[in-house]
Coordinates of C-alpha atoms in Angstrom, one line a residue:
Chain A
M808 CA 131.2 -53.2 -15.1
G809 CA 130.7 -50.5 -11.9
R810 CA 134.1 -48.9 -11.0
P811 CA 135.1 -48.6 -7.5
G812 CA 133.7 -45.6 -6.2
R813 CA 131.2 -45.1 -8.4
V814 CA 127.8 -46.6 -7.5
E815 CA 125.4 -47.9 -10.5
I816 CA 122.3 -48.4 -10.3
T817 CA 122.2 -51.8 -11.7
D818 CA 124.8 -52.6 -8.3
V819 CA 121.5 -53.7 -6.7
E820 CA 121.9 -57.7 -6.4
G821 CA 125.3 -59.7 -7.3
E822 CA 126.7 -59.6 -10.9
S823 CA 126.3 -63.8 -10.8
S824 CA 123.1 -64.4 -10.6
W825 CA 121.9 -62.3 -13.5
Y826 CA 120.3 -64.4 -16.6
G827 CA 121.5 -62.8 -20.4
P828 CA 119.5 -63.3 -23.1
S829 CA 120.4 -65.9 -25.7
S830 CA 123.8 -65.6 -27.6
K831 CA 121.5 -65.9 -30.8
L832 CA 121.0 -62.5 -30.3
R833 CA 124.3 -61.2 -30.7
T834 CA 124.6 -63.2 -33.5
M835 CA 121.1 -61.5 -35.0
R836 CA 122.2 -58.0 -34.0
R837 CA 125.7 -58.5 -35.3
T838 CA 124.5 -59.8 -38.7
E839 CA 122.3 -57.0 -39.3
V840 CA 124.8 -54.6 -38.5
G841 CA 127.0 -56.5 -40.9
L842 CA 124.5 -56.7 -43.7
V843 CA 124.0 -53.0 -43.5
G844 CA 127.2 -51.7 -43.8
L845 CA 128.0 -54.4 -46.4
V846 CA 125.1 -52.6 -48.3
V847 CA 126.5 -49.3 -47.8
M848 CA 130.1 -50.4 -48.3
V849 CA 129.0 -51.7 -51.6
L850 CA 126.8 -48.8 -52.6
G851 CA 129.1 -46.1 -51.8
A852 CA 132.4 -48.1 -53.6
V853 CA 130.4 -48.2 -56.8
L854 CA 129.1 -44.8 -56.8
S855 CA 132.1 -42.8 -55.4
G856 CA 134.1 -45.2 -58.0
V857 CA 132.4 -44.5 -60.6
E858 CA 132.3 -40.7 -60.1
L859 CA 135.3 -39.7 -58.5
G860 CA 137.6 -42.5 -58.9
L861 CA 139.1 -45.5 -57.3
G862 CA 141.4 -44.0 -54.3
V863 CA 138.3 -42.3 -53.0
A864 CA 136.2 -45.5 -53.4
A865 CA 138.8 -47.2 -51.1
G866 CA 138.9 -44.4 -48.9
V867 CA 134.7 -44.9 -48.7
V868 CA 135.7 -48.8 -48.2
G869 CA 138.0 -48.3 -45.4
G870 CA 135.6 -45.4 -43.8
V871 CA 132.7 -47.9 -43.8
L872 CA 134.7 -50.8 -42.6
V873 CA 135.9 -48.7 -39.6
L874 CA 132.0 -47.3 -39.0
S875 CA 131.4 -51.0 -39.1
L876 CA 133.0 -52.6 -36.3
A877 CA 132.6 -49.6 -34.0
A878 CA 128.6 -50.4 -34.6
E879 CA 129.4 -54.0 -33.8
G880 CA 131.4 -53.2 -30.7
F881 CA 128.6 -51.0 -29.4
V882 CA 125.9 -53.8 -30.3
D883 CA 128.3 -56.7 -28.2
R884 CA 127.9 -54.1 -25.2
R885 CA 124.3 -53.5 -25.5
F886 CA 124.0 -56.9 -25.6
G887 CA 125.6 -57.6 -22.5
A888 CA 123.5 -54.7 -20.7
W889 CA 120.6 -57.0 -21.0
G890 CA 119.9 -58.9 -18.1
Y891 CA 117.3 -60.4 -16.1
L892 CA 116.9 -61.5 -12.3
E893 CA 113.7 -63.9 -11.0
R894 CA 113.7 -62.7 -7.2
D895 CA 111.0 -64.3 -4.7
D896 CA 108.6 -61.5 -5.6
D897 CA 109.4 -59.5 -8.5
L898 CA 111.3 -59.8 -11.6
L899 CA 114.6 -57.2 -12.5
I900 CA 115.3 -56.0 -15.7
R901 CA 118.4 -54.3 -16.8
R902 CA 119.7 -52.7 -20.0
G903 CA 121.1 -49.8 -21.5
V904 CA 124.8 -48.6 -22.1
L905 CA 124.5 -45.2 -22.2
I906 CA 121.8 -44.4 -20.3
K907 CA 121.2 -47.7 -17.4
R908 CA 118.0 -48.6 -16.7
L909 CA 116.4 -51.1 -13.7
S910 CA 113.3 -52.0 -14.4
V911 CA 111.5 -53.9 -11.0
V912 CA 107.9 -55.7 -11.7
P913 CA 106.3 -57.6 -9.0
Y914 CA 104.9 -60.9 -10.0
G915 CA 101.4 -59.9 -8.6
R916 CA 101.1 -56.7 -10.7
M917 CA 101.6 -58.0 -14.2
Q918 CA 98.1 -58.0 -16.0
F919 CA 99.8 -60.7 -19.0
V920 CA 102.9 -61.6 -20.2
D921 CA 103.2 -61.5 -23.7
V922 CA 106.0 -63.4 -26.2
T923 CA 106.5 -62.3 -30.0
A924 CA 108.9 -63.5 -32.7
G925 CA 109.3 -61.7 -36.0
L926 CA 110.3 -62.9 -38.8
V927 CA 114.2 -62.0 -38.2
E928 CA 113.7 -63.4 -34.9
R929 CA 111.7 -66.4 -36.0
L930 CA 115.1 -67.0 -38.5
F931 CA 117.4 -67.1 -35.4
G932 CA 115.1 -68.7 -33.3
I933 CA 114.6 -66.2 -30.3
A934 CA 111.9 -64.7 -29.2
T935 CA 110.9 -61.5 -27.3
V936 CA 109.0 -61.6 -23.6
R937 CA 107.3 -58.1 -22.4
L938 CA 105.7 -57.9 -19.4
H939 CA 102.7 -55.8 -18.8
T940 CA 101.3 -53.8 -15.6
A941 CA 98.4 -51.6 -15.4
A942 CA 101.1 -48.5 -15.9
A943 CA 101.3 -47.7 -19.4
A944 CA 105.0 -46.7 -18.5
T945 CA 106.4 -50.0 -17.5
D946 CA 108.4 -51.0 -20.1
A947 CA 109.8 -54.4 -19.0
R948 CA 111.1 -56.1 -22.0
L949 CA 113.1 -58.9 -22.6
P950 CA 114.5 -60.0 -26.1
G951 CA 116.4 -62.4 -27.6
L952 CA 115.4 -65.1 -25.5
S953 CA 115.6 -68.6 -26.8
V954 CA 112.6 -69.7 -28.1
S955 CA 111.9 -73.0 -25.2
E956 CA 113.7 -70.2 -22.1
A957 CA 110.9 -67.7 -23.5
A958 CA 108.1 -70.3 -23.0
R959 CA 109.5 -71.4 -19.4
L960 CA 109.6 -67.7 -18.4
R961 CA 105.9 -67.2 -19.8
E962 CA 104.6 -70.3 -18.1
Q963 CA 106.7 -69.2 -14.7
L964 CA 105.7 -65.4 -14.9
T965 CA 101.8 -66.3 -15.3
S966 CA 101.8 -68.7 -13.2
L967 CA 103.3 -66.5 -10.2
G968 CA 101.5 -63.9 -11.3
E969 CA 98.0 -65.7 -10.7
A970 CA 99.5 -66.9 -7.6
R971 CA 100.2 -63.1 -6.1
A972 CA 97.4 -61.2 -8.3
A973 CA 97.5 -57.8 -6.8
G974 CA 94.9 -56.2 -9.0
I975 CA 95.0 -52.5 -9.3
Chain B
M1047 CA 66.4 -62.6 0.6
Q1048 CA 63.5 -62.8 2.4
Q1049 CA 61.2 -60.2 0.8
V1050 CA 58.1 -61.5 1.8
F1051 CA 58.5 -60.1 5.4
D1052 CA 59.6 -56.6 3.5
P1053 CA 56.7 -53.9 3.8
P1054 CA 54.9 -53.2 0.6
M1055 CA 56.7 -50.1 -0.8
P1056 CA 56.0 -48.4 -3.7
P1057 CA 58.2 -49.6 -6.4
H1058 CA 61.5 -48.0 -7.2
L1059 CA 63.2 -49.6 -9.2
P1060 CA 60.7 -51.2 -12.1
R1061 CA 61.3 -54.8 -12.4
T1062 CA 60.0 -55.1 -16.0
W1063 CA 61.0 -53.8 -19.4
Q1064 CA 61.3 -49.6 -19.4
R1065 CA 62.0 -47.6 -22.3
L1066 CA 64.0 -44.3 -22.1
S1067 CA 62.3 -41.1 -22.0
P1068 CA 60.8 -40.1 -25.7
L1069 CA 62.3 -36.9 -25.6
S1070 CA 65.4 -38.6 -25.6
P1071 CA 66.2 -39.1 -29.3
L1072 CA 65.8 -35.6 -29.6
V1073 CA 68.7 -34.5 -27.2
R1074 CA 71.3 -37.7 -28.7
L1075 CA 70.4 -36.2 -32.5
G1076 CA 69.8 -32.6 -31.3
P1077 CA 73.0 -31.5 -32.4
S1078 CA 73.7 -33.5 -35.3
L1079 CA 70.3 -32.4 -36.5
F1080 CA 71.3 -28.9 -35.7
G1081 CA 74.9 -29.0 -37.4
L1082 CA 72.9 -30.4 -40.7
F1083 CA 70.3 -27.7 -40.8
V1084 CA 73.2 -25.0 -40.7
V1085 CA 75.2 -27.1 -43.4
F1086 CA 71.8 -26.7 -45.6
S1087 CA 70.8 -23.8 -45.0
S1088 CA 74.0 -22.2 -45.7
A1089 CA 74.1 -23.9 -49.0
A1090 CA 70.5 -23.1 -49.4
L1091 CA 71.4 -19.1 -48.9
P1092 CA 72.8 -17.8 -52.0
G1093 CA 70.0 -17.6 -54.6
H1094 CA 68.4 -21.2 -54.4
G1095 CA 65.6 -20.3 -52.0
S1096 CA 64.9 -23.3 -50.0
F1097 CA 65.6 -26.7 -48.9
S1098 CA 65.7 -29.2 -51.9
A1099 CA 63.3 -32.4 -51.2
W1100 CA 66.7 -34.6 -50.6
D1101 CA 67.4 -32.3 -47.2
L1102 CA 63.9 -33.2 -46.0
V1103 CA 64.5 -36.6 -46.7
A1104 CA 67.8 -36.7 -44.5
F1105 CA 66.3 -35.0 -41.8
V1106 CA 63.4 -37.8 -41.9
V1107 CA 65.9 -40.3 -42.3
I1108 CA 67.9 -39.3 -39.3
G1109 CA 64.7 -38.5 -37.1
L1110 CA 63.5 -42.3 -37.4
M1111 CA 66.7 -43.5 -36.9
G1112 CA 66.7 -41.9 -33.4
L1113 CA 63.3 -43.1 -32.8
V1114 CA 63.8 -46.4 -33.9
S1115 CA 67.0 -46.6 -31.6
W1116 CA 64.8 -45.3 -29.1
A1117 CA 62.2 -47.8 -29.6
V1118 CA 64.5 -51.3 -29.4
T1119 CA 66.1 -49.7 -25.8
R1120 CA 64.6 -51.3 -23.1
W1121 CA 66.1 -51.4 -19.5
C1122 CA 65.4 -53.1 -16.3
V1123 CA 66.6 -54.3 -12.8
D1124 CA 66.8 -58.1 -12.3
G1125 CA 67.3 -58.8 -9.1
D1126 CA 70.5 -56.6 -8.0
T1127 CA 71.6 -56.7 -12.3
L1128 CA 70.8 -53.8 -14.3
R1129 CA 70.3 -54.7 -17.6
V1130 CA 70.0 -52.8 -21.0
E1131 CA 69.2 -53.8 -24.1
S1132 CA 69.6 -52.1 -27.1
G1133 CA 70.3 -52.1 -31.0
L1134 CA 68.0 -53.0 -34.1
I1135 CA 70.4 -55.1 -36.5
K1136 CA 72.9 -55.2 -34.0
R1137 CA 71.2 -56.4 -30.8
Q1138 CA 73.7 -55.7 -27.7
S1139 CA 72.7 -56.7 -24.2
L1140 CA 74.6 -55.2 -21.3
Q1141 CA 74.3 -56.3 -17.7
V1142 CA 75.6 -54.7 -15.0
P1143 CA 75.9 -56.5 -11.4
L1144 CA 75.2 -53.8 -9.2
S1145 CA 77.9 -55.3 -6.8
R1146 CA 80.2 -54.7 -9.0
A1147 CA 79.4 -50.6 -9.4
Q1148 CA 81.9 -48.5 -8.1
A1149 CA 79.5 -45.2 -8.5
V1150 CA 76.3 -44.3 -9.7
D1151 CA 76.7 -40.8 -11.3
L1152 CA 73.7 -38.1 -12.7
V1153 CA 75.3 -36.5 -16.3
E1154 CA 72.7 -33.6 -17.2
P1155 CA 74.2 -32.5 -20.8
F1156 CA 72.7 -29.0 -22.0
L1157 CA 70.0 -29.9 -24.3
A1158 CA 69.2 -32.8 -21.9
R1159 CA 68.6 -30.3 -18.7
V1160 CA 66.6 -28.2 -21.2
L1161 CA 64.7 -30.9 -21.5
G1162 CA 64.1 -31.6 -18.3
L1163 CA 66.3 -34.7 -18.8
A1164 CA 69.0 -36.4 -16.8
E1165 CA 71.3 -39.8 -17.5
V1166 CA 72.0 -41.9 -15.4
R1167 CA 75.4 -43.6 -15.6
V1168 CA 76.6 -46.7 -13.8
R1169 CA 80.4 -47.1 -13.6
T1170 CA 82.0 -50.0 -13.4
G1171 CA 85.7 -50.5 -12.6
G1172 CA 88.2 -50.4 -15.0
A1173 CA 87.8 -49.5 -18.7
S1174 CA 84.6 -47.0 -19.6
R1175 CA 83.3 -49.8 -22.2
G1176 CA 81.8 -51.3 -19.0
D1177 CA 79.4 -48.2 -17.8
A1178 CA 76.1 -48.8 -18.4
R1179 CA 74.0 -45.3 -19.5
L1180 CA 70.4 -44.6 -19.1
C1181 CA 70.0 -41.9 -21.5
Y1182 CA 68.4 -40.1 -20.9
L1183 CA 65.3 -40.5 -18.2
R1184 CA 63.3 -37.5 -16.5
Q1185 CA 65.1 -35.6 -14.1
D1186 CA 62.8 -36.7 -10.9
E1187 CA 62.8 -39.9 -12.6
A1188 CA 66.7 -39.9 -12.7
T1189 CA 67.2 -39.3 -9.0
V1190 CA 64.8 -41.6 -7.7
V1191 CA 66.2 -44.3 -9.9
R1192 CA 69.8 -43.4 -9.0
A1193 CA 68.9 -43.6 -5.1
G1194 CA 67.9 -47.1 -5.8
L1195 CA 70.7 -48.5 -8.0
L1196 CA 73.1 -47.2 -5.4
A1197 CA 71.1 -48.6 -2.7
V1198 CA 71.1 -52.1 -4.2
A1199 CA 74.7 -51.6 -5.1
H1200 CA 75.3 -51.5 -1.6
G1201 CA 73.5 -54.4 -0.5
L1202 CA 70.6 -52.2 0.9
H1203 CA 66.7 -51.8 0.1
E1204 CA 66.2 -49.8 -2.7
A1205 CA 64.1 -47.8 -1.0
V1206 CA 67.1 -46.8 1.4
P1207 CA 67.9 -43.4 0.8
A1208 CA 71.4 -42.2 -0.6
P1209 CA 73.5 -41.8 2.1
P1210 CA 74.3 -38.4 3.4
E1211 CA 77.5 -36.1 2.3
E1212 CA 79.4 -34.1 3.7
L1213 CA 80.0 -30.9 1.9
L1214 CA 83.9 -30.1 1.9
T1215 CA 84.6 -27.5 -0.6
A1216 CA 82.9 -24.8 -2.9
V1217 CA 85.0 -23.1 -5.1
P1218 CA 83.4 -19.4 -5.5
N1219 CA 82.8 -18.8 -9.2
G1220 CA 84.4 -15.3 -9.0
R1221 CA 88.0 -17.1 -8.0
L1222 CA 87.5 -19.9 -10.7
I1223 CA 87.1 -16.7 -13.6
A1224 CA 90.0 -14.9 -12.1
A1225 CA 92.2 -18.1 -12.3
G1226 CA 91.1 -19.4 -16.0
C1227 CA 92.0 -15.8 -17.1
L1228 CA 95.2 -16.0 -15.6
T1229 CA 97.3 -18.3 -17.5
G1230 CA 101.0 -18.6 -18.8
A1231 CA 99.8 -17.4 -21.8
I1232 CA 98.7 -13.6 -20.9
P1233 CA 102.1 -12.9 -20.3
V1234 CA 103.4 -14.3 -23.7
S1235 CA 100.8 -12.7 -25.9
L1236 CA 101.6 -9.4 -23.7
A1237 CA 104.8 -9.6 -25.1
A1238 CA 103.7 -10.3 -28.6
V1239 CA 101.7 -7.3 -29.0
I1240 CA 104.5 -4.8 -27.6
A1241 CA 106.6 -6.6 -30.1
L1242 CA 104.1 -6.1 -33.0
A1243 CA 103.4 -2.3 -31.7
V1244 CA 107.4 -1.8 -32.0
L1245 CA 107.8 -3.5 -35.2
G1246 CA 104.4 -2.4 -36.7
T1247 CA 105.8 1.6 -36.6
T1248 CA 107.8 0.9 -39.0
E1249 CA 106.8 -1.5 -41.2
R1250 CA 102.9 -1.8 -42.3
S1251 CA 102.4 -5.4 -43.5
I1252 CA 103.7 -6.9 -40.1
L1253 CA 101.3 -5.5 -38.5
V1254 CA 98.5 -6.7 -40.4
A1255 CA 99.8 -10.3 -40.6
G1256 CA 100.6 -10.2 -37.0
G1257 CA 97.5 -8.6 -36.0
S1258 CA 95.4 -11.2 -38.0
G1259 CA 97.8 -14.1 -36.2
L1260 CA 97.5 -12.4 -32.5
F1261 CA 93.2 -12.6 -33.3
A1262 CA 93.3 -16.3 -33.8
V1263 CA 95.6 -16.9 -30.8
F1264 CA 93.7 -14.8 -28.7
V1265 CA 90.3 -16.7 -30.0
T1266 CA 91.8 -20.1 -29.3
M1267 CA 92.9 -18.6 -25.5
A1268 CA 89.7 -17.4 -25.2
L1269 CA 87.6 -20.4 -26.0
T1270 CA 90.4 -22.6 -24.0
A1271 CA 89.8 -20.6 -21.0
W1272 CA 86.1 -20.5 -21.3
R1273 CA 85.8 -24.4 -22.4
R1274 CA 87.7 -24.8 -18.7
I1275 CA 85.6 -22.2 -16.5
S1276 CA 82.1 -23.6 -18.0
T1277 CA 82.8 -27.2 -17.4
E1278 CA 84.3 -25.9 -13.6
W1279 CA 81.7 -23.4 -13.0
S1280 CA 80.1 -23.9 -9.3
F1281 CA 82.3 -26.2 -8.6
T1282 CA 82.0 -28.6 -5.2
V1283 CA 83.6 -31.6 -3.6
A1284 CA 81.9 -33.7 -1.0
D1285 CA 82.5 -36.4 1.0
A1286 CA 80.2 -39.8 0.5
P1287 CA 80.7 -42.9 1.7
D1288 CA 81.4 -44.3 -1.4
G1289 CA 84.0 -41.7 -2.7
I1290 CA 84.4 -38.4 -3.3
R1291 CA 81.7 -36.8 -5.0
I1292 CA 82.4 -33.8 -7.3
R1293 CA 79.9 -31.8 -9.1
S1294 CA 80.4 -29.0 -11.5
G1295 CA 79.3 -27.2 -14.5
L1296 CA 77.6 -24.4 -16.0
L1297 CA 75.9 -25.5 -19.4
S1298 CA 75.6 -29.0 -18.6
L1299 CA 76.2 -30.5 -15.3
A1300 CA 77.7 -33.5 -14.3
A1301 CA 78.0 -35.3 -10.9
E1302 CA 80.5 -37.8 -10.5
T1303 CA 81.7 -40.5 -7.2
V1304 CA 84.8 -40.9 -7.4
P1305 CA 85.8 -44.2 -5.0
R1306 CA 88.8 -44.1 -3.3
G1307 CA 90.4 -47.0 -4.4
R1308 CA 90.6 -45.4 -8.2
I1309 CA 92.8 -43.1 -6.9
Q1310 CA 96.0 -44.1 -8.0
A1311 CA 98.1 -40.5 -8.0
V1312 CA 97.0 -36.7 -6.5
R1313 CA 98.7 -33.9 -8.1
M1314 CA 99.3 -30.1 -6.4
L1315 CA 100.0 -27.3 -9.4
E1316 CA 101.0 -24.2 -8.2
P1317 CA 101.7 -22.3 -11.1
L1318 CA 103.6 -18.8 -10.6
W1319 CA 100.8 -16.7 -11.7
F1320 CA 98.9 -18.6 -8.6
R1321 CA 101.7 -18.1 -6.2
P1322 CA 101.2 -14.2 -5.3
F1323 CA 97.6 -15.1 -4.2
G1324 CA 98.7 -18.4 -2.3
W1325 CA 96.0 -20.3 -4.7
C1326 CA 96.7 -23.5 -6.2
R1327 CA 94.9 -26.7 -8.2
L1328 CA 94.7 -30.3 -7.2
E1329 CA 94.2 -33.3 -9.6
L1330 CA 93.5 -36.6 -9.4
H1331 CA 95.1 -39.6 -11.3
L1332 CA 92.3 -42.5 -12.1
A1333 CA 92.6 -45.8 -13.2
G1334 CA 91.8 -47.1 -16.2
G1335 CA 92.7 -47.2 -20.0
V1336 CA 95.0 -50.0 -20.0
K1337 CA 93.0 -53.0 -19.6
G1338 CA 92.8 -56.7 -20.9
G1339 CA 95.0 -57.2 -24.1
D1340 CA 93.8 -54.4 -26.5
R1341 CA 95.0 -50.8 -25.4
Q1342 CA 91.5 -48.7 -25.1
Q1343 CA 92.0 -45.2 -25.6
P1344 CA 91.6 -43.7 -22.0
A1345 CA 88.9 -42.1 -20.4
R1346 CA 89.4 -38.1 -18.9
M1347 CA 91.9 -39.7 -16.5
R1348 CA 92.9 -36.6 -14.8
R1349 CA 90.1 -35.3 -12.9
A1350 CA 90.3 -31.9 -11.1
L1351 CA 89.7 -31.9 -7.5
L1352 CA 90.0 -28.3 -6.4
P1353 CA 90.3 -26.1 -9.7
V1354 CA 91.7 -23.1 -7.8
G1355 CA 91.9 -22.8 -3.8
S1356 CA 93.9 -21.7 -1.0
L1357 CA 96.8 -24.2 0.3
A1358 CA 94.3 -24.6 3.4
E1359 CA 91.6 -26.3 1.2
A1360 CA 93.9 -28.5 -0.4
Q1361 CA 95.3 -29.1 2.8
L1362 CA 91.8 -30.5 4.0
L1363 CA 91.4 -31.8 0.6
L1364 CA 94.3 -34.2 0.8
D1365 CA 93.5 -35.4 3.9
R1366 CA 90.3 -36.8 3.2
V1367 CA 91.7 -38.1 -0.3
L1368 CA 95.4 -39.4 1.4
P1369 CA 94.9 -39.4 5.1
D1370 CA 98.0 -40.9 5.4
R1371 CA 100.8 -39.1 2.5
Q1372 CA 103.5 -38.1 5.1
A1373 CA 106.5 -38.5 4.1
T1374 CA 109.9 -36.1 5.1
L1375 CA 111.3 -34.9 1.8
S1376 CA 115.2 -34.3 1.7
R1377 CA 116.6 -32.5 -1.2
P1378 CA 119.1 -33.7 -4.2
P1379 CA 122.4 -33.7 -3.3
R1380 CA 124.2 -30.3 -4.4
R1381 CA 125.8 -31.3 -7.5
A1382 CA 122.5 -32.0 -9.5
V1383 CA 122.0 -28.8 -9.9
I1384 CA 124.7 -29.1 -12.8
R1385 CA 121.8 -31.9 -14.5
A1386 CA 118.7 -29.7 -13.6
P1387 CA 119.8 -25.9 -13.2
L1388 CA 116.5 -24.9 -13.7
S1389 CA 114.0 -26.8 -11.6
Y1390 CA 117.1 -27.5 -8.9
H1391 CA 114.8 -24.8 -7.2
F1392 CA 112.0 -26.9 -6.1
L1393 CA 113.5 -30.3 -6.3
A1394 CA 112.5 -32.8 -3.4
A1395 CA 111.0 -36.4 -2.9
G1396 CA 111.1 -38.8 0.1
V1397 CA 109.3 -42.1 0.7
G1398 CA 107.1 -42.3 4.0
N1399 CA 105.3 -45.3 5.4
R1400 CA 102.5 -45.0 2.9
C1401 CA 103.3 -42.7 0.0
A1402 CA 105.9 -41.6 -2.2
V1403 CA 106.0 -37.7 -2.7
A1404 CA 108.2 -36.0 -5.6
I1405 CA 108.1 -32.2 -6.0
S1406 CA 109.7 -31.1 -9.3
G1407 CA 108.8 -27.8 -11.8
R1408 CA 110.0 -24.2 -11.8
V1409 CA 107.8 -22.0 -13.3
R1410 CA 105.0 -24.6 -12.3
R1411 CA 105.3 -26.3 -9.1
E1412 CA 104.2 -29.4 -8.7
T1413 CA 103.8 -31.7 -6.1
L1414 CA 102.8 -35.7 -6.8
W1415 CA 101.6 -37.9 -4.4
V1416 CA 101.8 -42.0 -5.4
P1417 CA 100.3 -44.2 -2.6
L1418 CA 102.8 -46.8 -2.3
A1419 CA 99.7 -49.6 -2.5
K1420 CA 99.3 -48.3 -6.0
G1421 CA 102.9 -48.6 -7.3
Q1422 CA 102.9 -51.1 -10.0
S1423 CA 106.5 -51.3 -11.3
L1424 CA 109.7 -49.9 -10.1
R1425 CA 112.1 -48.2 -12.7
A1426 CA 115.4 -46.7 -12.4
A1427 CA 117.7 -44.5 -15.3
Q1428 CA 121.2 -43.3 -14.9
G1429 CA 122.1 -41.3 -18.0
P1430 CA 126.2 -40.6 -18.7
V1431 CA 125.6 -37.0 -16.7
Q1432 CA 124.2 -39.0 -13.9
R1433 CA 126.9 -41.4 -14.1
A1434 CA 129.5 -38.5 -13.4
L1435 CA 128.2 -36.9 -10.8
G1436 CA 126.7 -39.7 -8.6
L1437 CA 123.4 -39.6 -9.5
A1438 CA 120.5 -42.1 -10.7
S1439 CA 116.7 -41.0 -11.1
I1440 CA 113.6 -43.4 -9.7
H1441 CA 110.2 -43.5 -11.2
L1442 CA 107.2 -45.2 -9.3
D1443 CA 104.7 -46.3 -11.9
A1444 CA 100.9 -46.0 -11.0
A1445 CA 98.1 -47.5 -13.3
G1446 CA 97.5 -45.2 -16.0
R1447 CA 99.4 -43.4 -19.1
H1448 CA 101.5 -40.9 -17.7
T1449 CA 101.2 -41.6 -14.0
R1450 CA 104.1 -42.1 -11.9
A1451 CA 106.4 -40.1 -9.1
T1452 CA 109.3 -39.2 -10.2
L1453 CA 112.3 -39.2 -7.5
R1454 CA 115.0 -37.0 -9.6
D1455 CA 118.2 -37.1 -9.4
R1456 CA 119.0 -38.7 -6.0
A1457 CA 122.4 -39.3 -4.4
A1458 CA 123.2 -42.8 -6.3
P1459 CA 123.8 -44.7 -3.2
E1460 CA 120.5 -43.7 -2.0
A1461 CA 118.8 -44.6 -5.3
V1462 CA 120.3 -47.9 -5.0
Y1463 CA 118.7 -47.9 -1.5
L1464 CA 115.3 -47.5 -2.5
L1465 CA 115.7 -49.6 -5.5
E1466 CA 116.4 -52.5 -2.9
R1467 CA 113.5 -51.4 0.0
L1468 CA 110.7 -50.1 -2.0
P1469 CA 109.2 -53.6 -3.9
S1470 CA 109.0 -55.0 -0.3
W1471 CA 107.7 -51.3 1.3
C1472 CA 104.7 -51.3 -1.9
A1473 CA 104.2 -55.0 -1.1
V1474 CA 103.5 -54.2 2.7
A1475 CA 101.6 -51.2 2.1
R1476 CA 99.4 -53.1 -0.7
G1477 CA 98.9 -55.9 2.1
S1478 CA 97.6 -53.3 4.9
Q1479 CA 95.4 -51.7 2.7
R1480 CA 93.7 -55.1 1.7
G1481 CA 92.8 -55.8 5.1
P1482 CA 90.7 -53.4 6.3
G1483 CA 88.8 -53.1 3.0

């Protein structure tokens, strides 16, 4: 993604070795945006059609469609920005489109790892892995991993964390 | 443990169950009883004459509860474990292995001081919930118990006197008062007074409304200043083998030992109104708060190390607290002025062998040192403006809520270089720290 001559903070490691979340996350995000767009479109069309006439209603439908498509594009880019990389001593997590962020969490500093799956996430068969250190500012979070990958990562991180525990 | 060969000593630490001082319920309940008294007497004032029987019952019930809680609380030292049992219905038994104790402190709240009592607090690492508190003992007893617990905590015989400490700084009270009154609120409120005076000449109602508002502001300001001055009164810092010992207080005294290992970061503040005098303020960031699965309310995590002092005093203290904090500071590239027009003036940062340093702020210059060994995680962020300018910010997080060194608006290649190297530097610093202790 980085254009030549412009250094981005996510250029730390080679592009190839990064893993991304499951494509089910993209499906989930797209469905969410699509459903919201649909509801807004129907409501807007009905209300404006009753109050202002069919021409305006068609305009509203078109506007909402364009906005939804733009939002879908943004959601796709955000999905593409997520990535994680398991190195020998630490885990790298990158995210963000407008504000790019990169977190480095040494395995030895992890206090615990938790896996959560909300109602919608469960419907799509994905889960979120969170890493906690003694620093509250650590915001290492990996959404949209497939359930099996989340379980594997949790086991892996936990055992690595125990092997390299460093305390506070 | 070859106890047999020890010469017979007067027992300093009780091996059998002991009660706390019988006056302790008075200290604990004093404030609430007084509050109740004020409420009842103010309710009784207009016409009703005196207290009703129910008020008396409330007093008696509260007093009885205090007595019961005193009667069921007992403590003893069993080997090298301090045991405290309390509670009538919900029995609580706290066992603190003294070898795990990080510090043993004496705390004297105002009421306890008046009655000649003191609290002995055994601090364990991490969250404050694990602290064992003996509130309250007689003052002479408390000093003996504290010395004994401290000796046992260090694996010595309990009669070994507390190790000597070296006084590093004592802050003169006059300077403390001057610094307490010099706050940013003063120029603001002066401006408000002038504005009010100008406006008030034309419109009477503005004068009344604004005047009463200002009065409330002044009262809060005075209260804040009072609280700060009274807690930091007669502030002394001493260097003891088990940590930095900080003593202060006007009405209630607190003596606290901060183990060096608990220090996550040190912050130096130089507000605008301190600079003409060459003063600064030092604060310690300590670990604790976020621990285990549940997020607990963090205890006071920022402790003043020097409420107000000269730069030379600050250097002396810094040398004791963070001996290897050297790092070559460098300024962000010139183009960062577009991103940080105000704070660019002081903005600088650097990473040394053992420590990361970041300077920020314009009105209040802030220097933060985070030892690399304390780094918990590393984060980098690059917003759209930064990307256009080829800049990035790096945060080195230490344990705690807001403890982090932020290397703001560094050149992007430097940021990437730091991101690649800092994790291993932190690991090296951690490893070398663990060796000697």
